[in-house]
CSV table of C-alpha atoms in Angstrom, one decimal:
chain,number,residue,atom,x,y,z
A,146,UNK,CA,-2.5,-6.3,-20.1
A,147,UNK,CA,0.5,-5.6,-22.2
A,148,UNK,CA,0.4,-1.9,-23.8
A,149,UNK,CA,-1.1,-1.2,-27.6
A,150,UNK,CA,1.9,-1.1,-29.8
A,151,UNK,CA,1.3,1.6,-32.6
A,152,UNK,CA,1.5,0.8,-35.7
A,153,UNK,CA,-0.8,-1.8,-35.2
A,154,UNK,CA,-1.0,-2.5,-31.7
A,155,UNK,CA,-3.6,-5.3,-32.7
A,156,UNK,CA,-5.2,-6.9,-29.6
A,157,UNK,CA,-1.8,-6.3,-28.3
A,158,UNK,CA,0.6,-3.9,-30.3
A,159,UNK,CA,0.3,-1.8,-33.1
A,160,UNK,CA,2.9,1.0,-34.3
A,161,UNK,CA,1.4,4.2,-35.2
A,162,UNK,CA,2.6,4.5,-38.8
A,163,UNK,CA,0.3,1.9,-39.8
A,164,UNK,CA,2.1,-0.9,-38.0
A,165,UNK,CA,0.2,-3.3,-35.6
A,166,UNK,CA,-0.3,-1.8,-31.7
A,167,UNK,CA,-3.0,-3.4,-30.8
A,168,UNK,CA,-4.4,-3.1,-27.5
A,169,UNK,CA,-1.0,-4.0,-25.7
A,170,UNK,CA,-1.2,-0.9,-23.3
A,171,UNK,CA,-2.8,-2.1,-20.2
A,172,UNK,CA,-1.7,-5.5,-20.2
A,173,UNK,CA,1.9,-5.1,-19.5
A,174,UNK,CA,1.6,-3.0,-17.4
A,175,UNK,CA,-0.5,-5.5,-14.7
A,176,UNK,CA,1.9,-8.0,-15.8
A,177,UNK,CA,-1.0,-10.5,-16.8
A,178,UNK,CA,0.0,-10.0,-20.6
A,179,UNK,CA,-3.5,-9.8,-21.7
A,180,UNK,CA,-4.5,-6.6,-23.2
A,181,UNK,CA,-8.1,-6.8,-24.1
A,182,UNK,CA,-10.8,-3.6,-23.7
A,183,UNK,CA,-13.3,-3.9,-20.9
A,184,UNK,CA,-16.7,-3.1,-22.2
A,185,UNK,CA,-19.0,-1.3,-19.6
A,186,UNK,CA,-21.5,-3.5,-20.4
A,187,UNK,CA,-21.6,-5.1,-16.8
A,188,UNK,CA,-18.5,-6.4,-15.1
A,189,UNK,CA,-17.6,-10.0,-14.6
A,190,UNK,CA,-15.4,-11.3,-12.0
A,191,UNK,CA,-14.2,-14.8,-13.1
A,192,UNK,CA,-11.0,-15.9,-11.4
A,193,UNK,CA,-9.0,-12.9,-12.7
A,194,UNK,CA,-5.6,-14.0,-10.7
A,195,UNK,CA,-3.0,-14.7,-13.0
A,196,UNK,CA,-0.2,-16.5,-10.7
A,197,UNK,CA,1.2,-19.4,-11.5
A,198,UNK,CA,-1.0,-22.2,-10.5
A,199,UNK,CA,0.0,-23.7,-6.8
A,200,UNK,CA,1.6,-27.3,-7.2
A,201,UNK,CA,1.9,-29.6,-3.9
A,202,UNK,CA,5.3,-30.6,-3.5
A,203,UNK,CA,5.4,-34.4,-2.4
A,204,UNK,CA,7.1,-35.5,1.0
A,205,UNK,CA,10.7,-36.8,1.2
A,206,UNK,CA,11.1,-39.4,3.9
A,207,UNK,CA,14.9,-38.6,3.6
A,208,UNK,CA,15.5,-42.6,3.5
A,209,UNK,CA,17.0,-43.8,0.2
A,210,UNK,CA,15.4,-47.1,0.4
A,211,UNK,CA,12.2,-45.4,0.0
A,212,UNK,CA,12.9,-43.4,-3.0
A,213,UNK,CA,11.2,-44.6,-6.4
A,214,UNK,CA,13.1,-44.6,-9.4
A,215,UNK,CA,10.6,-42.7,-12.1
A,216,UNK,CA,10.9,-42.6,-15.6
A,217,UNK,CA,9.5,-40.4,-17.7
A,218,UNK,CA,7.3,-41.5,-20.7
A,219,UNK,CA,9.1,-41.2,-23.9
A,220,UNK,CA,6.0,-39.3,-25.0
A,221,UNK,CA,6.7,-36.5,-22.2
A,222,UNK,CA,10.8,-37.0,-23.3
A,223,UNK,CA,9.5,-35.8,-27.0
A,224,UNK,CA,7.8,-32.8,-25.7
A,225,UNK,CA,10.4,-31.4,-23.6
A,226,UNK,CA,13.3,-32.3,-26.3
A,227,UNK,CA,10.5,-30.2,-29.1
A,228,UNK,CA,10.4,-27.0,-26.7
A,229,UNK,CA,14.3,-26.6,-27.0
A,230,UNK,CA,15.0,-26.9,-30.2
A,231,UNK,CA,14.4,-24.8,-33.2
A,232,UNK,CA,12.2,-26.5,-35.7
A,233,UNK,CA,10.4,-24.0,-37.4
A,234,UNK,CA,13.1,-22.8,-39.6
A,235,UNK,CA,12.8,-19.4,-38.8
A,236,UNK,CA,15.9,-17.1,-39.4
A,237,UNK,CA,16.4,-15.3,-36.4
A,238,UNK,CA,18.8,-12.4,-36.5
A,239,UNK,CA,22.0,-12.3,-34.6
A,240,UNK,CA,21.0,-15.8,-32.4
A,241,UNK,CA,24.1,-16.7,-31.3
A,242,UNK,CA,24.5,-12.9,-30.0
A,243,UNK,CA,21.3,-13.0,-28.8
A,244,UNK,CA,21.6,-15.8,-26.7
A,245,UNK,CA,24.9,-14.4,-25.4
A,246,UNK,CA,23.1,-11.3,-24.5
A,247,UNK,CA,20.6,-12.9,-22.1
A,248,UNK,CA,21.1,-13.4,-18.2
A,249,UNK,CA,21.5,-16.6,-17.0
A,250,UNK,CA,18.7,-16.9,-14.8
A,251,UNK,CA,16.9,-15.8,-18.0
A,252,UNK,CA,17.9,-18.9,-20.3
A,253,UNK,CA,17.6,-21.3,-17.0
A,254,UNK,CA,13.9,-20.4,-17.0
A,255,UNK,CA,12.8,-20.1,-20.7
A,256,UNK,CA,15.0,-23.3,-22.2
A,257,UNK,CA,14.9,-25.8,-19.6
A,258,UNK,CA,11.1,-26.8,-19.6
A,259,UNK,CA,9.9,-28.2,-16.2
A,260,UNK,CA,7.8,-31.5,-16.0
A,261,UNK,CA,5.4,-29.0,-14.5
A,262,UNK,CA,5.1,-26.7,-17.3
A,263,UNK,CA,4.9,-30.1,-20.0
A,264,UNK,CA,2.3,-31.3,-17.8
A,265,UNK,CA,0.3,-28.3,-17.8
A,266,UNK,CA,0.5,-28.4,-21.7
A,267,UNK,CA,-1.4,-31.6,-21.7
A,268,UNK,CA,-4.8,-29.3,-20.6
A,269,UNK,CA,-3.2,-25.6,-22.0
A,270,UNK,CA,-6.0,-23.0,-21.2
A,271,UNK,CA,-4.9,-21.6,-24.9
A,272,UNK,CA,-5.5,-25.0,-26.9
A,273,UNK,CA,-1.7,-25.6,-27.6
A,274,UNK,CA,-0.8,-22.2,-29.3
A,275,UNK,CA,2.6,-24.0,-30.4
A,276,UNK,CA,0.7,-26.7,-32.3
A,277,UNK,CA,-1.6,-24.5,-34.6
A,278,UNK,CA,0.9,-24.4,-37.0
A,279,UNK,CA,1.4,-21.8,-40.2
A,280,UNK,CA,-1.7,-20.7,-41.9
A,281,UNK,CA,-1.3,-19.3,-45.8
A,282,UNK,CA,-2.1,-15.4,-46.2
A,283,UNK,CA,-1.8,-13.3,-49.4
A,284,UNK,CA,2.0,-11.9,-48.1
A,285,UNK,CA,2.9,-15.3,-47.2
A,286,UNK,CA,3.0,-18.2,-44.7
A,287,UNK,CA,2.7,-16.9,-41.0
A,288,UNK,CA,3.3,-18.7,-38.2
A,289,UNK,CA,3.2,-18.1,-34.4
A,290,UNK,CA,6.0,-19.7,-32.8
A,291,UNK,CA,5.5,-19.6,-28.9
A,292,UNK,CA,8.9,-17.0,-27.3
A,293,UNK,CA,12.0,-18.5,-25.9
A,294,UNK,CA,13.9,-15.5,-23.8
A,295,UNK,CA,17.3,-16.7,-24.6
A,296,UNK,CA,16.8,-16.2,-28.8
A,297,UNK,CA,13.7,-13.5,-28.8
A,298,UNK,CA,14.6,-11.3,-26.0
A,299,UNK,CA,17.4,-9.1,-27.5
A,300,UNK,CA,15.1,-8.8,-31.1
A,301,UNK,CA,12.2,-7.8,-29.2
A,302,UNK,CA,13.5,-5.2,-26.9
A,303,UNK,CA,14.5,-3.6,-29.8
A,304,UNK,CA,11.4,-3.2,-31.4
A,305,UNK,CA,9.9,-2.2,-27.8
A,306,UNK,CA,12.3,0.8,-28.4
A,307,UNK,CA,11.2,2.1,-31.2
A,308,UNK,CA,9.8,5.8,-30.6
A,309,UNK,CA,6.0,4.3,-31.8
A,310,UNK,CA,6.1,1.2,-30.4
A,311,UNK,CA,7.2,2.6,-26.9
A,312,UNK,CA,4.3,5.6,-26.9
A,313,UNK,CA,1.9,2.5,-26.4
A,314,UNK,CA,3.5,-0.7,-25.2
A,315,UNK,CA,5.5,1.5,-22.8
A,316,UNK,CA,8.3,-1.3,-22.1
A,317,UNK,CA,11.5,0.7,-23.6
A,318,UNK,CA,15.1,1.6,-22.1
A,319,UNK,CA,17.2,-1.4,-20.7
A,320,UNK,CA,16.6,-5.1,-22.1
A,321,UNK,CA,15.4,-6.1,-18.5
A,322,UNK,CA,12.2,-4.2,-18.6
A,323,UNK,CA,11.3,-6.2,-21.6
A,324,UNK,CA,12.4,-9.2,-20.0
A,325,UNK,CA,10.4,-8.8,-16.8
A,326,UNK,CA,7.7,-8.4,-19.2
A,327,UNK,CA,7.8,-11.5,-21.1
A,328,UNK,CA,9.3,-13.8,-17.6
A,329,UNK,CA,5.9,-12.8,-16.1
A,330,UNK,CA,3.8,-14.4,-18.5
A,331,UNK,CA,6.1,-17.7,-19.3
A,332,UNK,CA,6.1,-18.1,-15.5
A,333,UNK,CA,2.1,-17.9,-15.2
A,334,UNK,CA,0.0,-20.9,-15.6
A,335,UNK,CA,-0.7,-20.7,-19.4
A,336,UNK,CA,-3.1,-17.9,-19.7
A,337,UNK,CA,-1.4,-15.8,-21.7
A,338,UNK,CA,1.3,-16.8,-24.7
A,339,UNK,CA,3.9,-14.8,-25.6
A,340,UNK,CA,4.8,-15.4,-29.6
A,341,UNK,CA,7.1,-14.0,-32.0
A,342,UNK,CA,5.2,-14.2,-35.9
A,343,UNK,CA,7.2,-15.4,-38.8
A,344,UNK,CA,6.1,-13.9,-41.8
A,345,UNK,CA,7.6,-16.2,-44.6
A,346,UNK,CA,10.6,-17.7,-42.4
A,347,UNK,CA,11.1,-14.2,-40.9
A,348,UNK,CA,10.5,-13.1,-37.3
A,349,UNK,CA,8.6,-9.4,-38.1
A,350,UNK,CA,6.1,-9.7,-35.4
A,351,UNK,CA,5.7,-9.7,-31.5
A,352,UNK,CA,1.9,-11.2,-30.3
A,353,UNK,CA,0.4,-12.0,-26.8
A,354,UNK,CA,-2.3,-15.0,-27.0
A,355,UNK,CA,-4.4,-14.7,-24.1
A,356,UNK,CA,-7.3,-15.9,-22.1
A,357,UNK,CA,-9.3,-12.5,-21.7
A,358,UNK,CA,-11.6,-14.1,-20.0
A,359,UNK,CA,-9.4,-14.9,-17.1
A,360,UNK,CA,-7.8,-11.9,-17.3
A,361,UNK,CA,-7.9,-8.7,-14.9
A,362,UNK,CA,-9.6,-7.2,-17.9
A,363,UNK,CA,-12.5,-9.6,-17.3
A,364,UNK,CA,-13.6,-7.0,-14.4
A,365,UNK,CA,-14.5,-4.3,-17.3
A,366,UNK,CA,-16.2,-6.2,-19.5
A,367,UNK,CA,-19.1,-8.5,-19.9
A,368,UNK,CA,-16.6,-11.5,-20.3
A,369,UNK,CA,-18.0,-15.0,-21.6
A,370,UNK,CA,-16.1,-18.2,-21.3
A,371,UNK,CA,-13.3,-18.4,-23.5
A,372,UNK,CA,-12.7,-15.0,-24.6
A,373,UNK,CA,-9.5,-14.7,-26.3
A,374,UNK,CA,-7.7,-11.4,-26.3
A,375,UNK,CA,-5.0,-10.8,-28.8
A,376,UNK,CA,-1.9,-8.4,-28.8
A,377,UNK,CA,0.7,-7.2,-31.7
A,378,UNK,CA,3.3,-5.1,-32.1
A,379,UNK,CA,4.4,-5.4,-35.9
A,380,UNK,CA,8.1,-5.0,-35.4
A,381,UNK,CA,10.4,-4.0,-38.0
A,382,UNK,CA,9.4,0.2,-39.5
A,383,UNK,CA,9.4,-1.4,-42.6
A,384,UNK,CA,6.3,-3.9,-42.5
A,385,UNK,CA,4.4,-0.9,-40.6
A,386,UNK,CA,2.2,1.3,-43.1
A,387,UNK,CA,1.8,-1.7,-45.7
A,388,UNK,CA,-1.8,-3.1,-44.2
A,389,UNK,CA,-0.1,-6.1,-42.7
A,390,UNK,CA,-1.6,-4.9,-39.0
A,391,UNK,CA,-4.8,-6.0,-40.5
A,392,UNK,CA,-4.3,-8.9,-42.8
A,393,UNK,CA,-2.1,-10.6,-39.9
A,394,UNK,CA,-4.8,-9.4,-37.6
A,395,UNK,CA,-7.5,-11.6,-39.5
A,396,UNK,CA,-5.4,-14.4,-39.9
A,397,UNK,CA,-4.4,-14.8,-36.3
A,398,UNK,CA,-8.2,-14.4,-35.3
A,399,UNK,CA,-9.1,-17.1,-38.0
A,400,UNK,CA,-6.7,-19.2,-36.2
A,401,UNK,CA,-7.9,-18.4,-32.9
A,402,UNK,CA,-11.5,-19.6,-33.9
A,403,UNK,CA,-10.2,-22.5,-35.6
A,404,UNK,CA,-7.9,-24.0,-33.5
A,405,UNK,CA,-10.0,-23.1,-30.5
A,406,UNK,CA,-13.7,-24.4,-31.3
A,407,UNK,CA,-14.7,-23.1,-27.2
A,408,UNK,CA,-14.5,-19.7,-27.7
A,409,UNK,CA,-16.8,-17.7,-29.7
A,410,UNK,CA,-15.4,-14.0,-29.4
A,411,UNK,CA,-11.8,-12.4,-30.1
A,412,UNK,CA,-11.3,-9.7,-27.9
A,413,UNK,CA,-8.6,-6.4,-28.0
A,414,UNK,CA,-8.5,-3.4,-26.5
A,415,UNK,CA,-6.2,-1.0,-28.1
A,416,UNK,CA,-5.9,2.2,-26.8
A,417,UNK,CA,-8.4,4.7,-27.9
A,418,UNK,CA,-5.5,7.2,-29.2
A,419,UNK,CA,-4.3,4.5,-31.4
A,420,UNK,CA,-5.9,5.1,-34.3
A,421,UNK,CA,-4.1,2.9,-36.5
A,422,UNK,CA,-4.6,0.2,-34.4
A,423,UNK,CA,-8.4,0.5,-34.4
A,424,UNK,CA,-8.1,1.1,-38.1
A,425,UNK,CA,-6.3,-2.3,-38.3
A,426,UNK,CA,-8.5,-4.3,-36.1
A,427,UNK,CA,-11.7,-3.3,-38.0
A,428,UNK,CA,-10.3,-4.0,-41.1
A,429,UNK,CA,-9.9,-7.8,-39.7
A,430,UNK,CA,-13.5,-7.9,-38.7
A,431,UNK,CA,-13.5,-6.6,-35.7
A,432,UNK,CA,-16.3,-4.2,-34.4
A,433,UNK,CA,-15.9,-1.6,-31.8
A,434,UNK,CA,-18.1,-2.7,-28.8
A,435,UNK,CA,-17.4,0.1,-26.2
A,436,UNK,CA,-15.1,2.5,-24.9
A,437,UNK,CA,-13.5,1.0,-21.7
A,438,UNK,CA,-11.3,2.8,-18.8
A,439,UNK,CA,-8.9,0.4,-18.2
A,440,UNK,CA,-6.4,1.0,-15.3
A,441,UNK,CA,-3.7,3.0,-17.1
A,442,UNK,CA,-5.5,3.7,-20.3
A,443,UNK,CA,-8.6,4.3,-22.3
A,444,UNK,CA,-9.4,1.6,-24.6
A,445,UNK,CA,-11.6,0.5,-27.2
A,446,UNK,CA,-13.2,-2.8,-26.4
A,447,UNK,CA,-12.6,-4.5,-30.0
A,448,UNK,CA,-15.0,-7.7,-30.3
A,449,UNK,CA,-14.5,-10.6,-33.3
A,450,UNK,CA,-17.6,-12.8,-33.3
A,451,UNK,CA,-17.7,-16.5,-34.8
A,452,UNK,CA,-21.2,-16.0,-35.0
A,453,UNK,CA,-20.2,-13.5,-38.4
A,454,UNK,CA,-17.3,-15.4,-39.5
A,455,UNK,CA,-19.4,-16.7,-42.7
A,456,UNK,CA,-19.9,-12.9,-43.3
A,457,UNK,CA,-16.9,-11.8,-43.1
């Protein structure tokens, strides 16, 4: 579970000053990169793991003559050509440093999609996070777009630097801890989505999509099928402190619900020091379920319910 950020460590990350911290804290930590609060309501054991799923490698005979020539469907060719390029339009900051910047083991894994990891995308656990495309708020059009190390690594070890974001996410000092961090959840098995949010055409947000229900957080809380936890670290100190923590907050939960018609609760579990964060979460209709001790941190079990979505 990935630490709270403090602003507005929402469901993952929010900054203290106001920014979005929300419930990141434990998350990254375990390296499952969910961070939802584990309610002490009962514990539930689903299948918690969060390694990569096992594939069986097919037999080679070592004889040419028995070797099939495949082809890959054009649809499958379309997918893997759409997860290296960049058609969202987004202006990322320094790219071509970025990308520079990056180790090469790094930008083998993150822009060479396998036929594995297209595959997998045909049945994501998270409902196809990189199709739910922009959603209107009253600051703008926001839209998660799914992270690619080799253009989002250096921009978000930045803003894992900051003094308020580190206090909660605890991922600062050398661009590898951050990478570790975001390798571990692109290599799992689609249980948790690591995304940067573009506000307006502008990257000004890091978030962490996951399935809490499958997550090592599961064992704190009463979890039901389908949980989804959420995680944000509102990046830049100058969209912290404006009440974007929770009007992103809301949005991204409206999307959850809507895109993802099988789950019926948003889940986050900011630390319990993290004000902010809490502040943020409730004021995207959140309710505070429970106080949870989580492995490295205390955390408030944050719970948004379709069943109130009318209400809220």
């Amino acid at each position: 579970m990935p630490p709270a950020d403090p602003t507005a460590h929402i469901g993952t990350a929010a900054p203290a000053t106001a920014g979005v911290d929300a419930g990141a804290g434990s998350n990254a930590r375990s390296g499952a990169g969910s961070d939802v609060d584990s309610s002490t309501e009962g514990d539930a054991e689903p299948d918690a793991d969060r390694g990569a799923d096992s594939c069986a490698d097919s037999g080679e005979s070592g004889h040419g003559e028995d070797t099939m020539d495949l082809r890959l469907p054009d649809e499958l060719l379309a997918l893997i050509a759409d997860e290296t390029s960049d058609s969202h339009g987004a202006r990322w900051p320094d790219q071509e440093t970025a990308q520079r910047s990056v180790s090469i083991a790094a930008n083998r894994e993150a822009s060479v999609p396998s036929v594995l990891s297209v595959l997998r995308a045909q049945d994501d656990l998270l409902d196809r996070v990189a199709d739910w495309g922009p959603t209107d708020t009253s600051v703008g059009v926001f839209h998660l777009v799914p992270v690619r190390v080799e253009r989002d690594l250096p921009l978000i070890s930045r803003w894992m630097n900051d003094p308020a974001a580190a206090a909660f996410w605890e991922l600062s000092g050398p661009q590898q801890v951050t990478e570790n961090h975001v390798l571990a959840q692109l290599a799992g098995d689609g249980r948790s989505v690591p995304c940067i949010g573009v506000l307006d055409g502008t990257p000004m947000s890091y978030w962490e999509i996951y399935r809490a229900d499958l997550d090592p957080l599961a064992r704190h809380y009463p979890a039901r099928p389908h949980d989804t936890g959420l995680h944000l670290l509102v990046g830049a100190v100058a969209d912290r402190g404006r009440g974007l923590g929770g009007l992103l907050l809301r949005a991204v939960a409206d999307l959850v619900l809507a895109r993802r018609p099988s789950c019926a609760r948003v889940i986050a579990e900011p630390d319990i020091r993290n004000t902010p964060s809490i502040a943020a979460f409730l004021t995207a209709g959140f309710r505070f379920s429970a106080e949870v001790d989580l492995p490295d941190k205390r955390a408030a079990l944050m719970v948004r319910d379709r069943s109130l979505r009318h209400l809220l």
